[in-house]
mmCIF file of C-alpha atoms in Angstrom:
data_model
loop_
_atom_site.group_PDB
_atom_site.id
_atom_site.type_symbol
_atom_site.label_atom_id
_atom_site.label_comp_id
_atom_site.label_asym_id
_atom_site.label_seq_id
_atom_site.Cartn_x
_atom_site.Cartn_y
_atom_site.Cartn_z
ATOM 1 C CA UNK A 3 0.000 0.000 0.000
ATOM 2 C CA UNK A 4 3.165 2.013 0.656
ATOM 3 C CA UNK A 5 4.325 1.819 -2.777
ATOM 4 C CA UNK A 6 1.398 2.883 -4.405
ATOM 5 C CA UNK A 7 0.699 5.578 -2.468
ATOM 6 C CA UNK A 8 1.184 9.172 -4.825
ATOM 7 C CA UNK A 9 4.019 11.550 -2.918
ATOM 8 C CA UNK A 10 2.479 14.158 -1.643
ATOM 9 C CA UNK A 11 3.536 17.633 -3.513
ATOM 10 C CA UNK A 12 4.280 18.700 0.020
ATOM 11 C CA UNK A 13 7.048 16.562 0.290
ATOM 12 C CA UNK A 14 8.206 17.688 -2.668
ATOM 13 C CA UNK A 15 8.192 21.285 -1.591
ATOM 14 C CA UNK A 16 10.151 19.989 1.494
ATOM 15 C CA UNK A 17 12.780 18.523 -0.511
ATOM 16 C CA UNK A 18 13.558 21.851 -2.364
ATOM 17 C CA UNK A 19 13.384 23.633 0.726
ATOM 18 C CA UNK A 20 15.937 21.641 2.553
ATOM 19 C CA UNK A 21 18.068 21.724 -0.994
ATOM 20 C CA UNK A 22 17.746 25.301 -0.783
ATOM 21 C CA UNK A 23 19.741 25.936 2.406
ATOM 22 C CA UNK A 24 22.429 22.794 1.010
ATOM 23 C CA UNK A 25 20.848 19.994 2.569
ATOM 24 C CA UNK A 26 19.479 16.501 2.058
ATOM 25 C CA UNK A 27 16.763 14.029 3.650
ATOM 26 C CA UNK A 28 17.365 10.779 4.719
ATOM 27 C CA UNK A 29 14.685 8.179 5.502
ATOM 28 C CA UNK A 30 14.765 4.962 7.135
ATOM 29 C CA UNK A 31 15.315 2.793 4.175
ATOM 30 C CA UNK A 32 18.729 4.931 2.917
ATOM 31 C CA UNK A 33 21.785 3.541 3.331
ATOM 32 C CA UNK A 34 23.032 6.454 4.916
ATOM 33 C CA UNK A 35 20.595 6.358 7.883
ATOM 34 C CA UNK A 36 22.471 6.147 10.955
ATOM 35 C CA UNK A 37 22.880 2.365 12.512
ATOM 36 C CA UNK A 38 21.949 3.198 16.082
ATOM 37 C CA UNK A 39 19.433 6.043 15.724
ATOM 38 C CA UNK A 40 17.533 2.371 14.081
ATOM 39 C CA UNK A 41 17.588 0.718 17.121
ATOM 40 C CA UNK A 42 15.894 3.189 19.689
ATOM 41 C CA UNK A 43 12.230 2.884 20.161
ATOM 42 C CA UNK A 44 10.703 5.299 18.171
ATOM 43 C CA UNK A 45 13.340 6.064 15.553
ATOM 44 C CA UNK A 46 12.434 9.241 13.093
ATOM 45 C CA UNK A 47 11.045 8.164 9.933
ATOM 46 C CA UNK A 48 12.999 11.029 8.154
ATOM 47 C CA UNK A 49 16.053 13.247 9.250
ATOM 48 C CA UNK A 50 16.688 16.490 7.889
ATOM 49 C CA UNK A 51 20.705 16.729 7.131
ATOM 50 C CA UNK A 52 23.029 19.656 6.844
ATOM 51 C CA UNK A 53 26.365 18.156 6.176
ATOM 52 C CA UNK A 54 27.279 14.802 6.618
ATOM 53 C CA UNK A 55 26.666 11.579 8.406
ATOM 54 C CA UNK A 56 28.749 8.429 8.771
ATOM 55 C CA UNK A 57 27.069 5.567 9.518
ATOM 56 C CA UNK A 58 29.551 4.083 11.487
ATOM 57 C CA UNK A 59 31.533 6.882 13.500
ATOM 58 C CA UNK A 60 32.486 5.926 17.142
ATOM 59 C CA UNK A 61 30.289 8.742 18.921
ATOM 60 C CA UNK A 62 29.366 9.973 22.277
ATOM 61 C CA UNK A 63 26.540 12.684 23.513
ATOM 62 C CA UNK A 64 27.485 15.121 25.677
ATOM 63 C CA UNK A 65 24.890 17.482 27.151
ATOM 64 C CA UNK A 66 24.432 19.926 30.014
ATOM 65 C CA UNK A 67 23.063 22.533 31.662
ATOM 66 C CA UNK A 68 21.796 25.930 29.598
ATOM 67 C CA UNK A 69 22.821 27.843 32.808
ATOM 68 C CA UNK A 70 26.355 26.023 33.427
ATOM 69 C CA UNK A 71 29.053 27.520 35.401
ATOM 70 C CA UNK A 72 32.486 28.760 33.703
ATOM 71 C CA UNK A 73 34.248 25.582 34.825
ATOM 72 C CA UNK A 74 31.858 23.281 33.564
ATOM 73 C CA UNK A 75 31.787 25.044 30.133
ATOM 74 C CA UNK A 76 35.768 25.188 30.225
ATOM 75 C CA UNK A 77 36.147 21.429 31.052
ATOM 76 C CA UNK A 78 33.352 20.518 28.438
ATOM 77 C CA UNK A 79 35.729 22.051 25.876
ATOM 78 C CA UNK A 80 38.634 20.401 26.839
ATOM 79 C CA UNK A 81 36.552 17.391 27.254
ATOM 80 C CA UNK A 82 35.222 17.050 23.589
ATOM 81 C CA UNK A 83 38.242 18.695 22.017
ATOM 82 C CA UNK A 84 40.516 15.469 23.489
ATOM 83 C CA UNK A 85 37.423 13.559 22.254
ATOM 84 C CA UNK A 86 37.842 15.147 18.385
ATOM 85 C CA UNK A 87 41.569 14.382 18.996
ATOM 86 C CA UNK A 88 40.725 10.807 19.422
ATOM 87 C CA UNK A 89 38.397 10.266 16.623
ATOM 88 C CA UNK A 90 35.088 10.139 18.584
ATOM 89 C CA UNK A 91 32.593 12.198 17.037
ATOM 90 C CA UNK A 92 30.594 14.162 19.428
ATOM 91 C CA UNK A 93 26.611 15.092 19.624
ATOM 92 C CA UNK A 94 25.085 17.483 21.197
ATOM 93 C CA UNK A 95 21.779 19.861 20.972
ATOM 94 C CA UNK A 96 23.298 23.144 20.164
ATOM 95 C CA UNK A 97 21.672 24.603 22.833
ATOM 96 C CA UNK A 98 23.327 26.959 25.395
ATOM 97 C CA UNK A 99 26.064 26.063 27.945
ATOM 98 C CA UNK A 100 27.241 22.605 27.971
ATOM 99 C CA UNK A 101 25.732 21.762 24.854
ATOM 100 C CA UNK A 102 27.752 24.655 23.050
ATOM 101 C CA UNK A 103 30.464 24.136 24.890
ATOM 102 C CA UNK A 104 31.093 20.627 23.514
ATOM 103 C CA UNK A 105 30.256 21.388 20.004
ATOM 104 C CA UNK A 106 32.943 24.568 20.076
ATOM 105 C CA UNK A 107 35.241 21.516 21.882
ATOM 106 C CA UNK A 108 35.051 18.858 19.050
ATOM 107 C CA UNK A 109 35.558 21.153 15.971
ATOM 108 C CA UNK A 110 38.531 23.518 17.740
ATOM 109 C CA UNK A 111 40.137 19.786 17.939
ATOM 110 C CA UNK A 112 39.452 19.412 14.524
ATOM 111 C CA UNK A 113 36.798 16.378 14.684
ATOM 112 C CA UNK A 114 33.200 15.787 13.865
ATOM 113 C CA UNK A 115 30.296 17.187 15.666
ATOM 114 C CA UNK A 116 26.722 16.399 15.305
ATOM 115 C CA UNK A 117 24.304 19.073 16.366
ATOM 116 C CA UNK A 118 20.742 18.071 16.692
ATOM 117 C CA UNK A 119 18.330 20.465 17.035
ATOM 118 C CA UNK A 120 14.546 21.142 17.704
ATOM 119 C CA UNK A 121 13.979 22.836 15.009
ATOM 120 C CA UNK A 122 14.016 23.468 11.329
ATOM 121 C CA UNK A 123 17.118 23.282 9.750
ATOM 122 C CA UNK A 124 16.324 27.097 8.172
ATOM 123 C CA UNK A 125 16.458 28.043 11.890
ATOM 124 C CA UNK A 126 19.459 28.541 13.792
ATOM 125 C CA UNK A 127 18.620 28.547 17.442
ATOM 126 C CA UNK A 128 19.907 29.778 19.616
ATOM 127 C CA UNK A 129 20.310 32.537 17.587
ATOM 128 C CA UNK A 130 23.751 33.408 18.934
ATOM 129 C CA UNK A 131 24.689 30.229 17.887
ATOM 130 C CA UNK A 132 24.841 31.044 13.683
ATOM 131 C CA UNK A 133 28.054 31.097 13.176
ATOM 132 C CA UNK A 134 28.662 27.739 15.506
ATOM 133 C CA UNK A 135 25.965 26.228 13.218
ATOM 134 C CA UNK A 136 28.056 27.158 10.134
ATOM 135 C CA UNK A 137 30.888 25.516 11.379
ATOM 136 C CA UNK A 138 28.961 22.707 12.686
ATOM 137 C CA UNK A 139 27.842 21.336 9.409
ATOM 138 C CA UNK A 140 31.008 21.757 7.842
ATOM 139 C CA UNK A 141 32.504 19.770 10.568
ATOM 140 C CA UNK A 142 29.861 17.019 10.759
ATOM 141 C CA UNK A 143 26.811 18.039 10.440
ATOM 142 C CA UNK A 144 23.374 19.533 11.678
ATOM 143 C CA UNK A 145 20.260 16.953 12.007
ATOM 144 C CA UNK A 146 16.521 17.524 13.014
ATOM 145 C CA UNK A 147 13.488 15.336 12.365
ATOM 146 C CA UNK A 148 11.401 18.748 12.675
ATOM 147 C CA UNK A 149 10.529 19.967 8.851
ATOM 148 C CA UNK A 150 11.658 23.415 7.443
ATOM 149 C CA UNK A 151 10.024 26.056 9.604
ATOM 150 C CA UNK A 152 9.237 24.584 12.010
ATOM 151 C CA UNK A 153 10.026 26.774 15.513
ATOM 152 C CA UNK A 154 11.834 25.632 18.807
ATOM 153 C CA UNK A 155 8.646 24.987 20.177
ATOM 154 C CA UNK A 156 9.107 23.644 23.998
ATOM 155 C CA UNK A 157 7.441 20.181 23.128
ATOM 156 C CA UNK A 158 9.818 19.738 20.955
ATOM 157 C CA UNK A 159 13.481 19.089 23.110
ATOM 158 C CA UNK A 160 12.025 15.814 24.406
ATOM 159 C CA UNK A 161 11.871 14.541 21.137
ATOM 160 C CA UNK A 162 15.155 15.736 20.056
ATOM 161 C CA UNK A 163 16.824 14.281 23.262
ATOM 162 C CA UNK A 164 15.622 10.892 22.309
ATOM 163 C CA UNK A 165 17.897 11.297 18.790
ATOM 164 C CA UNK A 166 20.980 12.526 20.482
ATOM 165 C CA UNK A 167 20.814 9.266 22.843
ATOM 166 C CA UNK A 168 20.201 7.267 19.531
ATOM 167 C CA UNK A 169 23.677 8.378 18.040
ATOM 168 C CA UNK A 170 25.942 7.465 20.506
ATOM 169 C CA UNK A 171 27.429 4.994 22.148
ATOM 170 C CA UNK A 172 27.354 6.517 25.521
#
């Protein structure tokens, strides 16, 4: 029944949008579609993709406090950049503190970093974070299951949280 359904001209849309801003869609049946993210629960039919996913990249999630104190953001960096140095490929949720602490970490060491956010990918949030994002996807790359436009609404950081668990190994 799957097969003979018609693709809906939104999704069509969608697929220019996300081409607009440089990026691609993956779905569960590509190749491409991460091997863990497959094995939580409830994983996301589609991902959105700025940049560029390995399949098989050792990888670990770091996340933290928005509000975190000066050492904890200092010792995240150092943290993720050793991790970068090692070849362990870091995700996080782009959000303040921690979570942009260990992103700046893994691509100052010159490694991969996966950002996931709860949002669009045509919105950078936080917005201080633009130039982060940027670097981000050139250094990994910047995933969402939200479609184009859609908000950081609050309902959606639960689900996002759920992807960044899916990624790594620990």
């Amino acid at each position: 029944a799957i097969y003979r359904q018609k693709i809906p001209e939104n999704f069509r849309s969608e697929v220019k949008r996300v081409s607009s801003v440089g990026g691609h869609i993956l779905t569960l049946a590509d190749a491409d579609y991460p091997n863990l993210l497959m094995e939580i629960d409830d994983p996301p039919p589609m991902l959105y993709v700025l940049g560029r996913l390995k399949t098989q990249e050792p990888a670990v999630a770091v996340v933290g406090s928005r509000n975190a104190t000066a050492y904890g953001i200092d010792t995240t960096r150092r943290l993720c950049r050793q991790l970068a140095r090692e070849g362990i490929t870091v995700v996080s949720g782009m959000a303040r503190g921690i979570d942009t602490a260990a992103h700046e970490g893994s691509v100052d060491g010159g490694g991969r970093t996966i950002a996931v956010t709860g949002c669009g990918l045509d919105t950078v949030y936080p917005p201080e974070n633009k130039g982060l994002f940027r670097r981000i996807a050139s250094a990994g790359a910047v995933i969402s299951e939200f479609p184009m436009g859609a908000g950081p609404d609050p309902h959606h950081f639960p689900r996002r949280n759920r992807i960044i668990s899916g990624l790594g190994l620990g």
